[in-house]
């Protein structure tokens, strides 16, 4: 998500802070270590937290039996993030734009948790008197707007909107070669050629793999194989996994429409069941394992 060029933009953006740290006597070694690390951390938060809110909402709505473990997990995330507020050293050494982004994203996530559990929690209260976290409510509002008519792929637009709110919109890039869309982003018989772009869709892949596991639960291997094989044939002509539009149909699953990424996930899970030794050249292994874990918990 970050490149040499986007990292250079980020470093230039905090040049005044770096100069101030040098004047204050902060060691060159610490500055050289903390500057890139803090940039990486905030960019990771930017790409993960808005998407995590989408996933956690999706899980909450579908798996009531997971609510207790989800509550414990989200409490742990809240507690870890809230510690940043009490660490004066981190605040001093971190560039203001990064610190504001970090605590604002954490604030937004706590607003989300409080809403998710019907305001039986009040985690966000720790941020209400923190001026640096004031953008949290705007981030949460952006998430709420995105969820009104959410479709897979909207998470990228949400991240872009949040980045603009925080002044980080030039600190990262989506690894997508628009000029080579038909080839670099198509999954054909040899698999996709732009694996980095596909890996960035990991949150959606988890959801689609979980959907596939649920679909296939009551099917025999022959029916699952038929679905996987039909998609494999369709993929020979290329499937655009960057297009969220649900425009593909299957004879084996009549009456439904799917995006290209959804089809690839169905195919991957199908062959994981009937022929796991087959190499589809799809970077879905980690997402599939997470989906298996979620699927197992609901059994």
PDB file of C-alpha atoms in Angstrom:
ATOM      1  CA  UNK A   1       0.000   0.000   0.000  1.00  0.00           C
ATOM      2  CA  UNK A   2       2.952   2.326   0.529  1.00  0.00           C
ATOM      3  CA  UNK A   3       5.603   2.911  -2.110  1.00  0.00           C
ATOM      4  CA  UNK A   4       8.885   4.772  -2.144  1.00  0.00           C
ATOM      5  CA  UNK A   5       7.099   7.757  -3.689  1.00  0.00           C
ATOM      6  CA  UNK A   6       4.204   7.784  -1.214  1.00  0.00           C
ATOM      7  CA  UNK A   7       6.615   7.337   1.684  1.00  0.00           C
ATOM      8  CA  UNK A   8       8.604  10.343   0.443  1.00  0.00           C
ATOM      9  CA  UNK A   9       5.385  12.394   0.439  1.00  0.00           C
ATOM     10  CA  UNK A  10       4.717  11.304   4.012  1.00  0.00           C
ATOM     11  CA  UNK A  11       8.225  12.171   5.191  1.00  0.00           C
ATOM     12  CA  UNK A  12       8.034  15.607   3.556  1.00  0.00           C
ATOM     13  CA  UNK A  13       4.690  16.173   5.260  1.00  0.00           C
ATOM     14  CA  UNK A  14       6.265  15.735   8.690  1.00  0.00           C
ATOM     15  CA  UNK A  15       9.586  17.461   7.945  1.00  0.00           C
ATOM     16  CA  UNK A  16       8.872  20.247  10.448  1.00  0.00           C
ATOM     17  CA  UNK A  17       8.259  17.701  13.189  1.00  0.00           C
ATOM     18  CA  UNK A  18      11.485  15.866  12.367  1.00  0.00           C
ATOM     19  CA  UNK A  19      13.415  19.152  12.513  1.00  0.00           C
ATOM     20  CA  UNK A  20      11.800  19.964  15.863  1.00  0.00           C
ATOM     21  CA  UNK A  21      12.789  16.590  17.285  1.00  0.00           C
ATOM     22  CA  UNK A  22      16.379  17.207  16.245  1.00  0.00           C
ATOM     23  CA  UNK A  23      16.352  20.610  17.942  1.00  0.00           C
ATOM     24  CA  UNK A  24      15.029  18.987  21.103  1.00  0.00           C
ATOM     25  CA  UNK A  25      17.955  16.599  21.103  1.00  0.00           C
ATOM     26  CA  UNK A  26      16.192  13.416  20.049  1.00  0.00           C
ATOM     27  CA  UNK A  27      18.814  11.004  18.761  1.00  0.00           C
ATOM     28  CA  UNK A  28      19.229  10.602  15.012  1.00  0.00           C
ATOM     29  CA  UNK A  29      18.969   6.839  15.440  1.00  0.00           C
ATOM     30  CA  UNK A  30      15.589   7.063  17.162  1.00  0.00           C
ATOM     31  CA  UNK A  31      14.277   9.512  14.559  1.00  0.00           C
ATOM     32  CA  UNK A  32      15.437   7.272  11.704  1.00  0.00           C
ATOM     33  CA  UNK A  33      13.773   4.255  13.304  1.00  0.00           C
ATOM     34  CA  UNK A  34      10.533   5.847  14.468  1.00  0.00           C
ATOM     35  CA  UNK A  35       9.747   7.955  11.390  1.00  0.00           C
ATOM     36  CA  UNK A  36       9.229   5.084   8.905  1.00  0.00           C
ATOM     37  CA  UNK A  37       7.696   2.890  11.576  1.00  0.00           C
ATOM     38  CA  UNK A  38       5.087   5.483  12.541  1.00  0.00           C
ATOM     39  CA  UNK A  39       4.228   6.031   8.869  1.00  0.00           C
ATOM     40  CA  UNK A  40       3.778   2.291   8.338  1.00  0.00           C
ATOM     41  CA  UNK A  41       1.641   1.976  11.474  1.00  0.00           C
ATOM     42  CA  UNK A  42      -0.760   4.776  10.584  1.00  0.00           C
ATOM     43  CA  UNK A  43      -1.080   3.569   6.973  1.00  0.00           C
ATOM     44  CA  UNK A  44      -1.880   0.081   8.271  1.00  0.00           C
ATOM     45  CA  UNK A  45      -4.501   1.543  10.598  1.00  0.00           C
ATOM     46  CA  UNK A  46      -5.958   3.563   7.753  1.00  0.00           C
ATOM     47  CA  UNK A  47      -6.406   0.493   5.568  1.00  0.00           C
ATOM     48  CA  UNK A  48      -7.506  -1.858   8.361  1.00  0.00           C
ATOM     49  CA  UNK A  49      -9.776  -0.039  10.810  1.00  0.00           C
ATOM     50  CA  UNK A  50     -12.534   1.096   8.397  1.00  0.00           C
ATOM     51  CA  UNK A  51     -12.558  -2.385   6.845  1.00  0.00           C
ATOM     52  CA  UNK A  52     -12.516  -4.104  10.250  1.00  0.00           C
ATOM     53  CA  UNK A  53     -15.664  -2.169  11.123  1.00  0.00           C
ATOM     54  CA  UNK A  54     -17.349  -3.579   8.019  1.00  0.00           C
ATOM     55  CA  UNK A  55     -16.270  -7.142   8.822  1.00  0.00           C
ATOM     56  CA  UNK A  56     -17.212  -6.978  12.506  1.00  0.00           C
ATOM     57  CA  UNK A  57     -20.664  -5.617  11.607  1.00  0.00           C
ATOM     58  CA  UNK A  58     -21.108  -8.397   9.064  1.00  0.00           C
ATOM     59  CA  UNK A  59     -20.118 -11.067  11.592  1.00  0.00           C
ATOM     60  CA  UNK A  60     -22.364  -9.611  14.281  1.00  0.00           C
ATOM     61  CA  UNK A  61     -25.397  -9.662  12.002  1.00  0.00           C
ATOM     62  CA  UNK A  62     -24.835 -13.219  10.793  1.00  0.00           C
ATOM     63  CA  UNK A  63     -23.516 -15.110  13.825  1.00  0.00           C
ATOM     64  CA  UNK A  64     -25.357 -14.488  17.063  1.00  0.00           C
ATOM     65  CA  UNK A  65     -23.512 -17.398  18.676  1.00  0.00           C
ATOM     66  CA  UNK A  66     -20.233 -15.506  18.184  1.00  0.00           C
ATOM     67  CA  UNK A  67     -21.376 -12.386  20.058  1.00  0.00           C
ATOM     68  CA  UNK A  68     -19.678 -13.321  23.375  1.00  0.00           C
ATOM     69  CA  UNK A  69     -16.291 -14.054  21.792  1.00  0.00           C
ATOM     70  CA  UNK A  70     -16.640 -11.005  19.547  1.00  0.00           C
ATOM     71  CA  UNK A  71     -17.314  -8.851  22.611  1.00  0.00           C
ATOM     72  CA  UNK A  72     -14.163 -10.130  24.338  1.00  0.00           C
ATOM     73  CA  UNK A  73     -12.065  -9.639  21.203  1.00  0.00           C
ATOM     74  CA  UNK A  74     -13.270  -6.078  20.654  1.00  0.00           C
ATOM     75  CA  UNK A  75     -12.743  -5.194  24.309  1.00  0.00           C
ATOM     76  CA  UNK A  76      -9.114  -6.313  23.968  1.00  0.00           C
ATOM     77  CA  UNK A  77      -8.702  -4.163  20.851  1.00  0.00           C
ATOM     78  CA  UNK A  78     -10.211  -1.156  22.634  1.00  0.00           C
ATOM     79  CA  UNK A  79      -7.940  -1.630  25.647  1.00  0.00           C
ATOM     80  CA  UNK A  80      -4.778  -1.918  23.563  1.00  0.00           C
ATOM     81  CA  UNK A  81      -5.625   1.183  21.533  1.00  0.00           C
ATOM     82  CA  UNK A  82      -6.599   3.280  24.567  1.00  0.00           C
ATOM     83  CA  UNK A  83      -3.132   2.855  26.063  1.00  0.00           C
ATOM     84  CA  UNK A  84      -1.815   5.247  23.421  1.00  0.00           C
ATOM     85  CA  UNK A  85      -3.637   8.098  25.160  1.00  0.00           C
ATOM     86  CA  UNK A  86      -1.625   7.608  28.344  1.00  0.00           C
ATOM     87  CA  UNK A  87       1.778   7.294  26.693  1.00  0.00           C
ATOM     88  CA  UNK A  88       3.207  10.816  26.693  1.00  0.00           C
ATOM     89  CA  UNK A  89       6.455   9.672  25.090  1.00  0.00           C
ATOM     90  CA  UNK A  90       4.645   8.346  22.035  1.00  0.00           C
ATOM     91  CA  UNK A  91       2.714  11.587  21.685  1.00  0.00           C
ATOM     92  CA  UNK A  92       5.886  13.667  21.937  1.00  0.00           C
ATOM     93  CA  UNK A  93       7.909  11.733  19.389  1.00  0.00           C
ATOM     94  CA  UNK A  94       5.070  11.096  16.912  1.00  0.00           C
ATOM     95  CA  UNK A  95       4.310  13.682  14.238  1.00  0.00           C
ATOM     96  CA  UNK A  96       1.041  15.501  15.083  1.00  0.00           C
ATOM     97  CA  UNK A  97      -0.663  14.497  11.823  1.00  0.00           C
ATOM     98  CA  UNK A  98       0.108  10.841  12.549  1.00  0.00           C
ATOM     99  CA  UNK A  99      -0.895  11.028  16.200  1.00  0.00           C
ATOM    100  CA  UNK A 100      -4.185  12.739  15.333  1.00  0.00           C
ATOM    101  CA  UNK A 101      -4.915  10.109  12.698  1.00  0.00           C
ATOM    102  CA  UNK A 102      -4.131   7.252  15.076  1.00  0.00           C
ATOM    103  CA  UNK A 103      -6.290   8.420  17.966  1.00  0.00           C
ATOM    104  CA  UNK A 104      -9.087   9.530  15.617  1.00  0.00           C
ATOM    105  CA  UNK A 105      -9.197   6.099  13.981  1.00  0.00           C
ATOM    106  CA  UNK A 106      -9.206   4.476  17.418  1.00  0.00           C
ATOM    107  CA  UNK A 107     -11.993   6.835  18.481  1.00  0.00           C
ATOM    108  CA  UNK A 108     -14.048   5.899  15.417  1.00  0.00           C
ATOM    109  CA  UNK A 109     -13.572   2.209  16.135  1.00  0.00           C
ATOM    110  CA  UNK A 110     -14.775   2.654  19.719  1.00  0.00           C
ATOM    111  CA  UNK A 111     -17.820   4.581  18.498  1.00  0.00           C
ATOM    112  CA  UNK A 112     -18.482   1.607  16.238  1.00  0.00           C
ATOM    113  CA  UNK A 113     -18.127  -0.912  19.095  1.00  0.00           C
ATOM    114  CA  UNK A 114     -20.475   1.083  21.311  1.00  0.00           C
ATOM    115  CA  UNK A 115     -23.082   1.158  18.544  1.00  0.00           C
ATOM    116  CA  UNK A 116     -22.587  -2.531  17.704  1.00  0.00           C
ATOM    117  CA  UNK A 117     -23.486  -3.577  21.238  1.00  0.00           C
ATOM    118  CA  UNK A 118     -26.415  -1.205  21.573  1.00  0.00           C
ATOM    119  CA  UNK A 119     -24.451   1.308  23.677  1.00  0.00           C
ATOM    120  CA  UNK A 120     -24.158  -1.172  26.528  1.00  0.00           C
ATOM    121  CA  UNK A 121     -20.507  -0.136  26.361  1.00  0.00           C
ATOM    122  CA  UNK A 122     -19.165   3.406  26.444  1.00  0.00           C
ATOM    123  CA  UNK A 123     -15.616   2.866  25.217  1.00  0.00           C
ATOM    124  CA  UNK A 124     -15.552   6.056  23.141  1.00  0.00           C
ATOM    125  CA  UNK A 125     -15.899   8.253  26.211  1.00  0.00           C
ATOM    126  CA  UNK A 126     -12.123   8.213  26.764  1.00  0.00           C
ATOM    127  CA  UNK A 127     -11.667  10.138  23.503  1.00  0.00           C
ATOM    128  CA  UNK A 128     -14.364  12.785  23.948  1.00  0.00           C
ATOM    129  CA  UNK A 129     -12.096  15.199  25.809  1.00  0.00           C
ATOM    130  CA  UNK A 130      -9.116  14.557  23.506  1.00  0.00           C
ATOM    131  CA  UNK A 131      -8.930  17.292  20.821  1.00  0.00           C
ATOM    132  CA  UNK A 132      -6.535  15.204  18.722  1.00  0.00           C
ATOM    133  CA  UNK A 133      -9.245  12.529  18.368  1.00  0.00           C
ATOM    134  CA  UNK A 134     -11.945  14.897  17.131  1.00  0.00           C
ATOM    135  CA  UNK A 135     -12.006  13.444  13.600  1.00  0.00           C
ATOM    136  CA  UNK A 136     -13.199  10.139  15.033  1.00  0.00           C
ATOM    137  CA  UNK A 137     -16.861  11.124  14.836  1.00  0.00           C
ATOM    138  CA  UNK A 138     -16.449  12.151  11.180  1.00  0.00           C
ATOM    139  CA  UNK A 139     -14.772   8.832  10.360  1.00  0.00           C
ATOM    140  CA  UNK A 140     -17.580   6.936  12.062  1.00  0.00           C
ATOM    141  CA  UNK A 141     -20.158   8.992  10.143  1.00  0.00           C
ATOM    142  CA  UNK A 142     -18.369   8.145   6.878  1.00  0.00           C
ATOM    143  CA  UNK A 143     -18.573   4.453   7.778  1.00  0.00           C
ATOM    144  CA  UNK A 144     -22.286   4.755   8.526  1.00  0.00           C
ATOM    145  CA  UNK A 145     -22.901   6.361   5.130  1.00  0.00           C
ATOM    146  CA  UNK A 146     -20.913   3.639   3.389  1.00  0.00           C
ATOM    147  CA  UNK A 147     -22.929   0.909   5.097  1.00  0.00           C
ATOM    148  CA  UNK A 148     -26.330   2.200   3.967  1.00  0.00           C
ATOM    149  CA  UNK A 149     -25.934   0.590   0.549  1.00  0.00           C
ATOM    150  CA  UNK A 150     -22.703  -1.344   0.998  1.00  0.00           C
ATOM    151  CA  UNK A 151     -21.426  -3.557  -1.811  1.00  0.00           C
ATOM    152  CA  UNK A 152     -18.044  -5.330  -1.924  1.00  0.00           C
ATOM    153  CA  UNK A 153     -15.493  -2.855  -3.232  1.00  0.00           C
ATOM    154  CA  UNK A 154     -16.967   0.080  -1.333  1.00  0.00           C
ATOM    155  CA  UNK A 155     -14.324  -0.424   1.355  1.00  0.00           C
ATOM    156  CA  UNK A 156     -11.724   1.136  -0.945  1.00  0.00           C
ATOM    157  CA  UNK A 157     -13.804   4.265  -1.395  1.00  0.00           C
ATOM    158  CA  UNK A 158     -14.343   4.398   2.368  1.00  0.00           C
ATOM    159  CA  UNK A 159     -10.604   4.221   3.049  1.00  0.00           C
ATOM    160  CA  UNK A 160     -10.024   6.996   0.508  1.00  0.00           C
ATOM    161  CA  UNK A 161     -12.667   9.170   2.181  1.00  0.00           C
ATOM    162  CA  UNK A 162     -11.158   8.593   5.623  1.00  0.00           C
ATOM    163  CA  UNK A 163      -7.675   9.343   4.283  1.00  0.00           C
ATOM    164  CA  UNK A 164      -8.850  12.727   3.010  1.00  0.00           C
ATOM    165  CA  UNK A 165     -10.424  13.515   6.371  1.00  0.00           C
ATOM    166  CA  UNK A 166      -7.082  12.836   8.044  1.00  0.00           C
ATOM    167  CA  UNK A 167      -4.851  14.494   5.445  1.00  0.00           C
ATOM    168  CA  UNK A 168      -3.248  11.180   4.496  1.00  0.00           C
ATOM    169  CA  UNK A 169      -4.652  10.760   0.999  1.00  0.00           C
ATOM    170  CA  UNK A 170      -1.220  10.965  -0.658  1.00  0.00           C
ATOM    171  CA  UNK A 171       0.491   8.660   1.829  1.00  0.00           C
ATOM    172  CA  UNK A 172      -0.485   5.422   0.081  1.00  0.00           C
ATOM    173  CA  UNK A 173      -1.514   4.008  -3.266  1.00  0.00           C
ATOM    174  CA  UNK A 174      -3.778   1.196  -4.334  1.00  0.00           C
ATOM    175  CA  UNK A 175      -1.625  -1.253  -6.264  1.00  0.00           C
ATOM    176  CA  UNK A 176      -3.730  -1.374  -9.370  1.00  0.00           C
ATOM    177  CA  UNK A 177      -2.526  -0.854 -12.929  1.00  0.00           C
ATOM    178  CA  UNK A 178      -5.553   0.657 -14.623  1.00  0.00           C
ATOM    179  CA  UNK A 179      -3.787   0.727 -17.970  1.00  0.00           C
ATOM    180  CA  UNK A 180      -3.430  -3.023 -17.958  1.00  0.00           C
ATOM    181  CA  UNK A 181      -6.801  -3.781 -16.395  1.00  0.00           C
ATOM    182  CA  UNK A 182      -7.809  -6.447 -18.908  1.00  0.00           C
ATOM    183  CA  UNK A 183      -4.646  -8.478 -18.402  1.00  0.00           C
ATOM    184  CA  UNK A 184      -3.038  -7.622 -15.088  1.00  0.00           C
ATOM    185  CA  UNK A 185      -6.319  -7.832 -13.212  1.00  0.00           C
ATOM    186  CA  UNK A 186      -7.859 -10.793 -14.963  1.00  0.00           C
ATOM    187  CA  UNK A 187      -7.866 -14.278 -13.539  1.00  0.00           C
ATOM    188  CA  UNK A 188      -7.362 -16.664 -16.407  1.00  0.00           C
ATOM    189  CA  UNK A 189      -6.284 -20.300 -16.686  1.00  0.00           C
ATOM    190  CA  UNK A 190      -2.844 -19.471 -15.251  1.00  0.00           C
ATOM    191  CA  UNK A 191      -4.343 -17.412 -12.434  1.00  0.00           C
ATOM    192  CA  UNK A 192      -4.194 -13.665 -11.800  1.00  0.00           C
ATOM    193  CA  UNK A 193      -1.031 -11.820 -12.727  1.00  0.00           C
ATOM    194  CA  UNK A 194      -1.439  -8.876 -10.340  1.00  0.00           C
ATOM    195  CA  UNK A 195      -1.290 -10.755  -7.029  1.00  0.00           C
ATOM    196  CA  UNK A 196      -0.590  -7.623  -4.981  1.00  0.00           C
ATOM    197  CA  UNK A 197      -3.830  -6.009  -6.142  1.00  0.00           C
ATOM    198  CA  UNK A 198      -5.704  -9.209  -5.351  1.00  0.00           C
ATOM    199  CA  UNK A 199      -4.140  -9.552  -1.891  1.00  0.00           C
ATOM    200  CA  UNK A 200      -5.406  -6.062  -1.007  1.00  0.00           C
ATOM    201  CA  UNK A 201      -8.942  -7.460  -1.272  1.00  0.00           C
ATOM    202  CA  UNK A 202      -8.292  -9.800   1.671  1.00  0.00           C
ATOM    203  CA  UNK A 203     -11.206  -8.595   3.902  1.00  0.00           C
ATOM    204  CA  UNK A 204     -13.731  -9.231   1.135  1.00  0.00           C
ATOM    205  CA  UNK A 205     -12.079 -12.589   0.418  1.00  0.00           C
ATOM    206  CA  UNK A 206     -12.642 -13.678   4.031  1.00  0.00           C
ATOM    207  CA  UNK A 207     -16.347 -12.859   3.763  1.00  0.00           C
ATOM    208  CA  UNK A 208     -16.726 -14.570   0.402  1.00  0.00           C
ATOM    209  CA  UNK A 209     -14.858 -17.690   1.563  1.00  0.00           C
ATOM    210  CA  UNK A 210     -17.127 -17.884   4.603  1.00  0.00           C
ATOM    211  CA  UNK A 211     -20.130 -17.541   2.307  1.00  0.00           C
ATOM    212  CA  UNK A 212     -18.789 -20.413   0.184  1.00  0.00           C
ATOM    213  CA  UNK A 213     -18.279 -22.650   3.218  1.00  0.00           C
ATOM    214  CA  UNK A 214     -21.885 -22.030   4.237  1.00  0.00           C
ATOM    215  CA  UNK A 215     -23.192 -22.676   0.728  1.00  0.00           C
ATOM    216  CA  UNK A 216     -21.290 -25.923   0.354  1.00  0.00           C
ATOM    217  CA  UNK A 217     -22.088 -27.250   3.830  1.00  0.00           C
ATOM    218  CA  UNK A 218     -25.152 -29.193   2.722  1.00  0.00           C
ATOM    219  CA  UNK A 219     -23.859 -30.156  -0.737  1.00  0.00           C
ATOM    220  CA  UNK A 220     -22.134 -33.349  -1.799  1.00  0.00           C
ATOM    221  CA  UNK A 221     -18.709 -33.253  -3.437  1.00  0.00           C
ATOM    222  CA  UNK A 222     -20.156 -33.680  -6.930  1.00  0.00           C
ATOM    223  CA  UNK A 223     -22.283 -30.544  -6.606  1.00  0.00           C
ATOM    224  CA  UNK A 224     -19.379 -28.564  -5.165  1.00  0.00           C
ATOM    225  CA  UNK A 225     -17.099 -29.769  -7.959  1.00  0.00           C
ATOM    226  CA  UNK A 226     -19.674 -28.716 -10.562  1.00  0.00           C
ATOM    227  CA  UNK A 227     -19.689 -25.161  -9.191  1.00  0.00           C
ATOM    228  CA  UNK A 228     -15.894 -24.959  -9.040  1.00  0.00           C
ATOM    229  CA  UNK A 229     -15.521 -26.367 -12.550  1.00  0.00           C
ATOM    230  CA  UNK A 230     -18.076 -23.984 -14.053  1.00  0.00           C
ATOM    231  CA  UNK A 231     -16.264 -21.013 -12.552  1.00  0.00           C
ATOM    232  CA  UNK A 232     -12.903 -22.357 -13.749  1.00  0.00           C
ATOM    233  CA  UNK A 233     -14.247 -22.489 -17.305  1.00  0.00           C
ATOM    234  CA  UNK A 234     -15.624 -18.965 -16.995  1.00  0.00           C
ATOM    235  CA  UNK A 235     -12.268 -17.764 -15.633  1.00  0.00           C
ATOM    236  CA  UNK A 236     -10.495 -18.887 -18.797  1.00  0.00           C
ATOM    237  CA  UNK A 237     -11.900 -15.781 -20.441  1.00  0.00           C
ATOM    238  CA  UNK A 238     -10.757 -13.628 -17.526  1.00  0.00           C
ATOM    239  CA  UNK A 239     -12.581 -12.395 -14.423  1.00  0.00           C
ATOM    240  CA  UNK A 240     -12.157  -8.791 -13.343  1.00  0.00           C
ATOM    241  CA  UNK A 241     -11.846  -9.060  -9.574  1.00  0.00           C
ATOM    242  CA  UNK A 242     -11.579  -5.275  -9.106  1.00  0.00           C
ATOM    243  CA  UNK A 243     -15.129  -4.658 -10.346  1.00  0.00           C
ATOM    244  CA  UNK A 244     -17.630  -4.985  -7.462  1.00  0.00           C
ATOM    245  CA  UNK A 245     -20.618  -5.212  -9.812  1.00  0.00           C
ATOM    246  CA  UNK A 246     -22.517  -8.471  -9.473  1.00  0.00           C
ATOM    247  CA  UNK A 247     -22.962  -9.258 -13.154  1.00  0.00           C
ATOM    248  CA  UNK A 248     -21.898 -12.919 -13.455  1.00  0.00           C
ATOM    249  CA  UNK A 249     -24.315 -15.858 -13.348  1.00  0.00           C
ATOM    250  CA  UNK A 250     -23.839 -19.611 -12.950  1.00  0.00           C
ATOM    251  CA  UNK A 251     -25.943 -22.476 -14.227  1.00  0.00           C
ATOM    252  CA  UNK A 252     -25.080 -24.373 -11.059  1.00  0.00           C
ATOM    253  CA  UNK A 253     -26.381 -21.558  -8.820  1.00  0.00           C
ATOM    254  CA  UNK A 254     -29.363 -20.238 -10.728  1.00  0.00           C
ATOM    255  CA  UNK A 255     -31.120 -17.048  -9.733  1.00  0.00           C
ATOM    256  CA  UNK A 256     -28.044 -15.339  -8.299  1.00  0.00           C
ATOM    257  CA  UNK A 257     -25.484 -12.860  -9.577  1.00  0.00           C
ATOM    258  CA  UNK A 258     -21.876 -12.587  -8.441  1.00  0.00           C
ATOM    259  CA  UNK A 259     -18.907 -10.260  -8.705  1.00  0.00           C
ATOM    260  CA  UNK A 260     -15.692 -11.589 -10.221  1.00  0.00           C
ATOM    261  CA  UNK A 261     -13.994 -11.747  -6.816  1.00  0.00           C
ATOM    262  CA  UNK A 262     -16.928 -13.647  -5.315  1.00  0.00           C
ATOM    263  CA  UNK A 263     -16.671 -16.249  -8.087  1.00  0.00           C
ATOM    264  CA  UNK A 264     -12.941 -16.700  -7.530  1.00  0.00           C
ATOM    265  CA  UNK A 265     -13.564 -17.300  -3.831  1.00  0.00           C
ATOM    266  CA  UNK A 266     -16.293 -19.834  -4.561  1.00  0.00           C
ATOM    267  CA  UNK A 267     -13.932 -21.643  -6.926  1.00  0.00           C
ATOM    268  CA  UNK A 268     -11.084 -21.585  -4.407  1.00  0.00           C
ATOM    269  CA  UNK A 269     -13.193 -23.015  -1.585  1.00  0.00           C
ATOM    270  CA  UNK A 270     -14.752 -25.599  -3.899  1.00  0.00           C
ATOM    271  CA  UNK A 271     -11.389 -27.005  -4.916  1.00  0.00           C
ATOM    272  CA  UNK A 272     -10.042 -26.798  -1.379  1.00  0.00           C
ATOM    273  CA  UNK A 273     -12.755 -29.293  -0.562  1.00  0.00           C
ATOM    274  CA  UNK A 274     -12.667 -31.636  -3.557  1.00  0.00           C
ATOM    275  CA  UNK A 275      -9.023 -31.345  -4.662  1.00  0.00           C
ATOM    276  CA  UNK A 276      -6.912 -29.330  -2.184  1.00  0.00           C
ATOM    277  CA  UNK A 277      -3.661 -30.282  -3.943  1.00  0.00           C
ATOM    278  CA  UNK A 278      -4.683 -28.272  -7.014  1.00  0.00           C
ATOM    279  CA  UNK A 279      -2.709 -25.016  -7.268  1.00  0.00           C
ATOM    280  CA  UNK A 280      -5.066 -22.280  -8.433  1.00  0.00           C
ATOM    281  CA  UNK A 281      -2.383 -19.585  -8.014  1.00  0.00           C
ATOM    282  CA  UNK A 282      -4.733 -17.500  -5.875  1.00  0.00           C
ATOM    283  CA  UNK A 283      -3.323 -15.854  -2.709  1.00  0.00           C
ATOM    284  CA  UNK A 284      -6.330 -16.818  -0.602  1.00  0.00           C
ATOM    285  CA  UNK A 285      -4.734 -19.242   1.874  1.00  0.00           C
ATOM    286  CA  UNK A 286      -4.655 -16.900   4.886  1.00  0.00           C
ATOM    287  CA  UNK A 287      -8.138 -15.524   4.250  1.00  0.00           C
ATOM    288  CA  UNK A 288      -9.463 -19.059   3.788  1.00  0.00           C
ATOM    289  CA  UNK A 289      -7.989 -20.167   7.110  1.00  0.00           C
ATOM    290  CA  UNK A 290      -9.620 -17.214   8.882  1.00  0.00           C
ATOM    291  CA  UNK A 291     -12.924 -18.059   7.240  1.00  0.00           C
ATOM    292  CA  UNK A 292     -12.548 -21.677   8.374  1.00  0.00           C
ATOM    293  CA  UNK A 293     -11.976 -20.468  11.928  1.00  0.00           C
ATOM    294  CA  UNK A 294     -15.138 -18.346  11.847  1.00  0.00           C
ATOM    295  CA  UNK A 295     -17.084 -21.188  10.259  1.00  0.00           C
ATOM    296  CA  UNK A 296     -15.880 -23.622  12.913  1.00  0.00           C
ATOM    297  CA  UNK A 297     -16.963 -21.360  15.764  1.00  0.00           C
ATOM    298  CA  UNK A 298     -20.542 -21.321  14.558  1.00  0.00           C
ATOM    299  CA  UNK A 299     -20.789 -25.119  14.446  1.00  0.00           C
TER     300      UNK A 299
END
